[in-house]
GROMACS .gro file of C-alpha atoms in nm:
model
  238
    1UNK     CA    1   0.000   0.000   0.000
    2UNK     CA    2   0.144   0.338  -0.102
    3UNK     CA    3   0.161   0.536   0.219
    4UNK     CA    4   0.387   0.741   0.443
    5UNK     CA    5   0.332   0.656   0.809
    6UNK     CA    6   0.467   0.898   1.069
    7UNK     CA    7   0.561   0.692   1.375
    8UNK     CA    8   0.626   0.845   1.720
    9UNK     CA    9   0.903   0.675   1.919
   10UNK     CA   10   0.972   0.693   2.294
   11UNK     CA   11   1.123   1.011   2.438
   12UNK     CA   12   1.258   0.809   2.729
   13UNK     CA   13   1.120   0.478   2.853
   14UNK     CA   14   1.108   0.228   2.566
   15UNK     CA   15   0.782   0.088   2.704
   16UNK     CA   16   0.610   0.406   2.584
   17UNK     CA   17   0.601   0.281   2.225
   18UNK     CA   18   0.266   0.146   2.107
   19UNK     CA   19   0.198  -0.202   1.972
   20UNK     CA   20   0.065  -0.042   1.656
   21UNK     CA   21   0.389   0.150   1.606
   22UNK     CA   22   0.591  -0.170   1.643
   23UNK     CA   23   0.375  -0.345   1.385
   24UNK     CA   24   0.412  -0.062   1.133
   25UNK     CA   25   0.789  -0.051   1.179
   26UNK     CA   26   0.810  -0.425   1.114
   27UNK     CA   27   0.581  -0.416   0.808
   28UNK     CA   28   0.727  -0.106   0.638
   29UNK     CA   29   0.926  -0.140   0.316
   30UNK     CA   30   1.193   0.070   0.488
   31UNK     CA   31   1.212   0.322   0.772
   32UNK     CA   32   1.336   0.679   0.738
   33UNK     CA   33   1.537   0.767   1.048
   34UNK     CA   34   1.684   1.096   1.171
   35UNK     CA   35   1.987   0.908   1.310
   36UNK     CA   36   2.007   0.545   1.201
   37UNK     CA   37   2.234   0.461   1.496
   38UNK     CA   38   1.975   0.580   1.749
   39UNK     CA   39   1.692   0.398   1.572
   40UNK     CA   40   1.908   0.085   1.535
   41UNK     CA   41   1.922   0.061   1.915
   42UNK     CA   42   1.542   0.081   1.931
   43UNK     CA   43   1.512  -0.184   1.660
   44UNK     CA   44   1.755  -0.415   1.836
   45UNK     CA   45   1.556  -0.391   2.159
   46UNK     CA   46   1.231  -0.490   1.985
   47UNK     CA   47   1.376  -0.732   1.732
   48UNK     CA   48   1.290  -0.522   1.425
   49UNK     CA   49   1.491  -0.597   1.112
   50UNK     CA   50   1.343  -0.345   0.866
   51UNK     CA   51   1.598  -0.153   0.657
   52UNK     CA   52   1.687   0.193   0.787
   53UNK     CA   53   1.742   0.488   0.553
   54UNK     CA   54   1.897   0.814   0.673
   55UNK     CA   55   1.662   1.114   0.657
   56UNK     CA   56   1.759   1.430   0.847
   57UNK     CA   57   1.766   1.809   0.816
   58UNK     CA   58   2.097   1.806   0.629
   59UNK     CA   59   1.983   1.579   0.344
   60UNK     CA   60   1.603   1.602   0.333
   61UNK     CA   61   1.591   1.860   0.052
   62UNK     CA   62   1.817   1.643  -0.164
   63UNK     CA   63   1.638   1.310  -0.115
   64UNK     CA   64   1.273   1.398  -0.054
   65UNK     CA   65   1.158   1.390  -0.419
   66UNK     CA   66   1.303   1.044  -0.479
   67UNK     CA   67   1.151   0.911  -0.158
   68UNK     CA   68   0.805   1.043  -0.244
   69UNK     CA   69   0.832   0.880  -0.587
   70UNK     CA   70   0.910   0.545  -0.426
   71UNK     CA   71   0.614   0.576  -0.192
   72UNK     CA   72   0.385   0.677  -0.479
   73UNK     CA   73   0.503   0.370  -0.671
   74UNK     CA   74   0.354   0.145  -0.404
   75UNK     CA   75   0.583   0.124  -0.100
   76UNK     CA   76   0.468   0.172   0.258
   77UNK     CA   77   0.734   0.379   0.432
   78UNK     CA   78   0.762   0.472   0.800
   79UNK     CA   79   0.922   0.792   0.928
   80UNK     CA   80   1.077   0.824   1.274
   81UNK     CA   81   1.289   1.083   1.452
   82UNK     CA   82   1.536   1.021   1.733
   83UNK     CA   83   1.257   1.056   1.988
   84UNK     CA   84   0.896   1.170   1.997
   85UNK     CA   85   0.675   1.260   1.702
   86UNK     CA   86   0.852   1.350   1.376
   87UNK     CA   87   0.800   1.707   1.247
   88UNK     CA   88   0.762   1.844   1.602
   89UNK     CA   89   1.096   2.032   1.620
   90UNK     CA   90   1.237   1.743   1.413
   91UNK     CA   91   1.256   1.661   1.041
   92UNK     CA   92   0.928   1.548   0.888
   93UNK     CA   93   0.728   1.846   0.769
   94UNK     CA   94   0.889   1.856   0.424
   95UNK     CA   95   0.819   1.496   0.324
   96UNK     CA   96   0.466   1.510   0.468
   97UNK     CA   97   0.398   1.823   0.264
   98UNK     CA   98   0.549   1.671  -0.053
   99UNK     CA   99   0.341   1.355  -0.015
  100UNK     CA  100   0.022   1.554   0.027
  101UNK     CA  101   0.106   1.768  -0.277
  102UNK     CA  102   0.159   1.452  -0.483
  103UNK     CA  103  -0.162   1.289  -0.364
  104UNK     CA  104   0.023   1.026  -0.158
  105UNK     CA  105  -0.155   0.900   0.154
  106UNK     CA  106  -0.008   1.017   0.485
  107UNK     CA  107  -0.096   0.877   0.826
  108UNK     CA  108   0.039   0.991   1.162
  109UNK     CA  109   0.013   0.749   1.453
  110UNK     CA  110  -0.068   0.882   1.801
  111UNK     CA  111   0.214   0.848   2.047
  112UNK     CA  112   0.496   1.006   2.243
  113UNK     CA  113   0.580   1.375   2.230
  114UNK     CA  114   0.769   1.562   2.499
  115UNK     CA  115   0.563   1.875   2.546
  116UNK     CA  116   0.226   1.716   2.637
  117UNK     CA  117   0.333   1.555   2.968
  118UNK     CA  118   0.539   1.864   3.055
  119UNK     CA  119   0.239   2.090   2.994
  120UNK     CA  120   0.001   1.880   3.202
  121UNK     CA  121   0.260   1.841   3.479
  122UNK     CA  122   0.325   2.216   3.498
  123UNK     CA  123  -0.002   2.302   3.672
  124UNK     CA  124  -0.039   2.604   3.441
  125UNK     CA  125  -0.354   2.654   3.230
  126UNK     CA  126  -0.358   2.404   2.943
  127UNK     CA  127  -0.697   2.464   2.784
  128UNK     CA  128  -0.524   2.697   2.539
  129UNK     CA  129  -0.152   2.704   2.465
  130UNK     CA  130   0.102   2.790   2.197
  131UNK     CA  131   0.395   2.569   2.101
  132UNK     CA  132   0.708   2.765   2.008
  133UNK     CA  133   0.970   2.488   2.000
  134UNK     CA  134   1.327   2.619   2.010
  135UNK     CA  135   1.384   2.993   2.015
  136UNK     CA  136   1.622   3.129   1.748
  137UNK     CA  137   1.979   3.099   1.875
  138UNK     CA  138   2.092   3.440   1.752
  139UNK     CA  139   1.911   3.636   1.479
  140UNK     CA  140   1.555   3.717   1.578
  141UNK     CA  141   1.585   3.580   1.931
  142UNK     CA  142   1.509   3.904   2.117
  143UNK     CA  143   1.226   3.984   1.878
  144UNK     CA  144   1.073   3.642   1.941
  145UNK     CA  145   1.093   3.690   2.318
  146UNK     CA  146   0.940   4.037   2.294
  147UNK     CA  147   0.648   3.893   2.098
  148UNK     CA  148   0.598   3.614   2.350
  149UNK     CA  149   0.584   3.865   2.635
  150UNK     CA  150   0.231   3.966   2.533
  151UNK     CA  151   0.109   3.613   2.454
  152UNK     CA  152  -0.196   3.537   2.671
  153UNK     CA  153  -0.187   3.159   2.626
  154UNK     CA  154   0.049   2.925   2.809
  155UNK     CA  155   0.373   2.895   2.610
  156UNK     CA  156   0.583   2.586   2.543
  157UNK     CA  157   0.953   2.606   2.463
  158UNK     CA  158   1.225   2.346   2.411
  159UNK     CA  159   1.576   2.415   2.535
  160UNK     CA  160   1.914   2.249   2.579
  161UNK     CA  161   2.099   2.230   2.913
  162UNK     CA  162   2.365   2.466   2.775
  163UNK     CA  163   2.120   2.755   2.724
  164UNK     CA  164   1.848   2.694   2.984
  165UNK     CA  165   1.973   2.949   3.239
  166UNK     CA  166   2.042   3.212   2.973
  167UNK     CA  167   1.696   3.161   2.825
  168UNK     CA  168   1.528   3.191   3.165
  169UNK     CA  169   1.723   3.511   3.230
  170UNK     CA  170   1.623   3.660   2.895
  171UNK     CA  171   1.259   3.571   2.952
  172UNK     CA  172   1.268   3.727   3.299
  173UNK     CA  173   1.421   4.048   3.163
  174UNK     CA  174   1.133   4.094   2.920
  175UNK     CA  175   0.841   3.925   3.100
  176UNK     CA  176   0.935   4.002   3.458
  177UNK     CA  177   1.089   3.770   3.713
  178UNK     CA  178   0.753   3.701   3.879
  179UNK     CA  179   0.611   3.526   3.571
  180UNK     CA  180   0.520   3.168   3.667
  181UNK     CA  181   0.686   2.883   3.481
  182UNK     CA  182   0.767   2.515   3.496
  183UNK     CA  183   1.071   2.331   3.365
  184UNK     CA  184   1.067   1.956   3.305
  185UNK     CA  185   1.375   1.759   3.210
  186UNK     CA  186   1.446   1.401   3.102
  187UNK     CA  187   1.080   1.319   3.039
  188UNK     CA  188   0.998   0.948   3.083
  189UNK     CA  189   1.354   0.870   3.191
  190UNK     CA  190   1.501   0.761   3.524
  191UNK     CA  191   1.594   1.115   3.632
  192UNK     CA  192   1.276   1.291   3.518
  193UNK     CA  193   1.222   1.608   3.719
  194UNK     CA  194   0.982   1.903   3.715
  195UNK     CA  195   1.069   2.232   3.885
  196UNK     CA  196   0.793   2.490   3.924
  197UNK     CA  197   0.807   2.851   4.036
  198UNK     CA  198   0.864   3.203   3.907
  199UNK     CA  199   1.127   3.274   3.643
  200UNK     CA  200   1.350   3.423   3.913
  201UNK     CA  201   1.314   3.112   4.129
  202UNK     CA  202   1.395   2.885   3.835
  203UNK     CA  203   1.702   3.091   3.750
  204UNK     CA  204   1.825   3.055   4.107
  205UNK     CA  205   1.756   2.680   4.104
  206UNK     CA  206   1.941   2.602   3.784
  207UNK     CA  207   2.225   2.841   3.869
  208UNK     CA  208   2.283   2.646   4.191
  209UNK     CA  209   2.218   2.301   4.041
  210UNK     CA  210   2.388   2.252   3.700
  211UNK     CA  211   2.122   2.160   3.441
  212UNK     CA  212   2.145   1.822   3.272
  213UNK     CA  213   1.927   1.657   3.008
  214UNK     CA  214   1.678   1.791   2.757
  215UNK     CA  215   1.431   2.053   2.879
  216UNK     CA  216   1.071   2.154   2.814
  217UNK     CA  217   0.980   2.498   2.947
  218UNK     CA  218   0.620   2.595   3.020
  219UNK     CA  219   0.565   2.970   3.062
  220UNK     CA  220   0.253   3.138   3.201
  221UNK     CA  221   0.069   3.357   2.951
  222UNK     CA  222   0.020   3.727   3.016
  223UNK     CA  223  -0.278   3.781   3.246
  224UNK     CA  224  -0.457   4.101   3.340
  225UNK     CA  225  -0.295   4.087   3.685
  226UNK     CA  226   0.055   4.043   3.539
  227UNK     CA  227  -0.007   4.325   3.294
  228UNK     CA  228  -0.113   4.563   3.573
  229UNK     CA  229   0.191   4.470   3.785
  230UNK     CA  230   0.425   4.518   3.490
  231UNK     CA  231   0.278   4.861   3.416
  232UNK     CA  232   0.319   4.955   3.784
  233UNK     CA  233   0.685   4.845   3.788
  234UNK     CA  234   0.759   5.042   3.471
  235UNK     CA  235   0.595   5.355   3.614
  236UNK     CA  236   0.795   5.323   3.937
  237UNK     CA  237   1.118   5.298   3.736
  238UNK     CA  238   1.031   5.620   3.556
   0.00000   0.00000   0.00000
């Protein structure tokens, strides 16, 4: 059956993979993997012998047309990233878009993604939220933070351990240190941890305790109360 199947893989505990995902990975003609070495470890654990083909942000523009042609010709192909759901801050969007443009069937399985458990675990409002992924590293970073400062929905950011303190500091400078937030690291792994508090409190925590692992940051949206306090602080400074 000609189809691209987007398959979420565990972000931590290997038991988080679904039985349906395992079946698709075993039945696929081949599996597109962000890092074949990472996926090979997953395959070894579950006894999957399907051929792996490298597909990542450095080669996707060069290989995507040929891959879509193979799928259109009748192959069922699975797409995975190193962890979580492909296309969520990982390669995947381009080939999904190309398949749709060419009339090729695309199916995305439900499964693991890092930001959902972090959002629920934060205790911040989750009825409405915006997912921002990684902030720009350099160009456009301050502009992006300035725009987020007036966002009224709960915000979700991804960050590395090398920039987590800097990012918290930059957010506090623009949003105010009393803005509530939650930081979750190593989701679904042995050392999973969630730290909740204000931006200032989180800065102090991760300055004292060196950050390790991959992080999901949940930031409170701008509320009427926060807006009034911010206006008051700015007037006092003047």
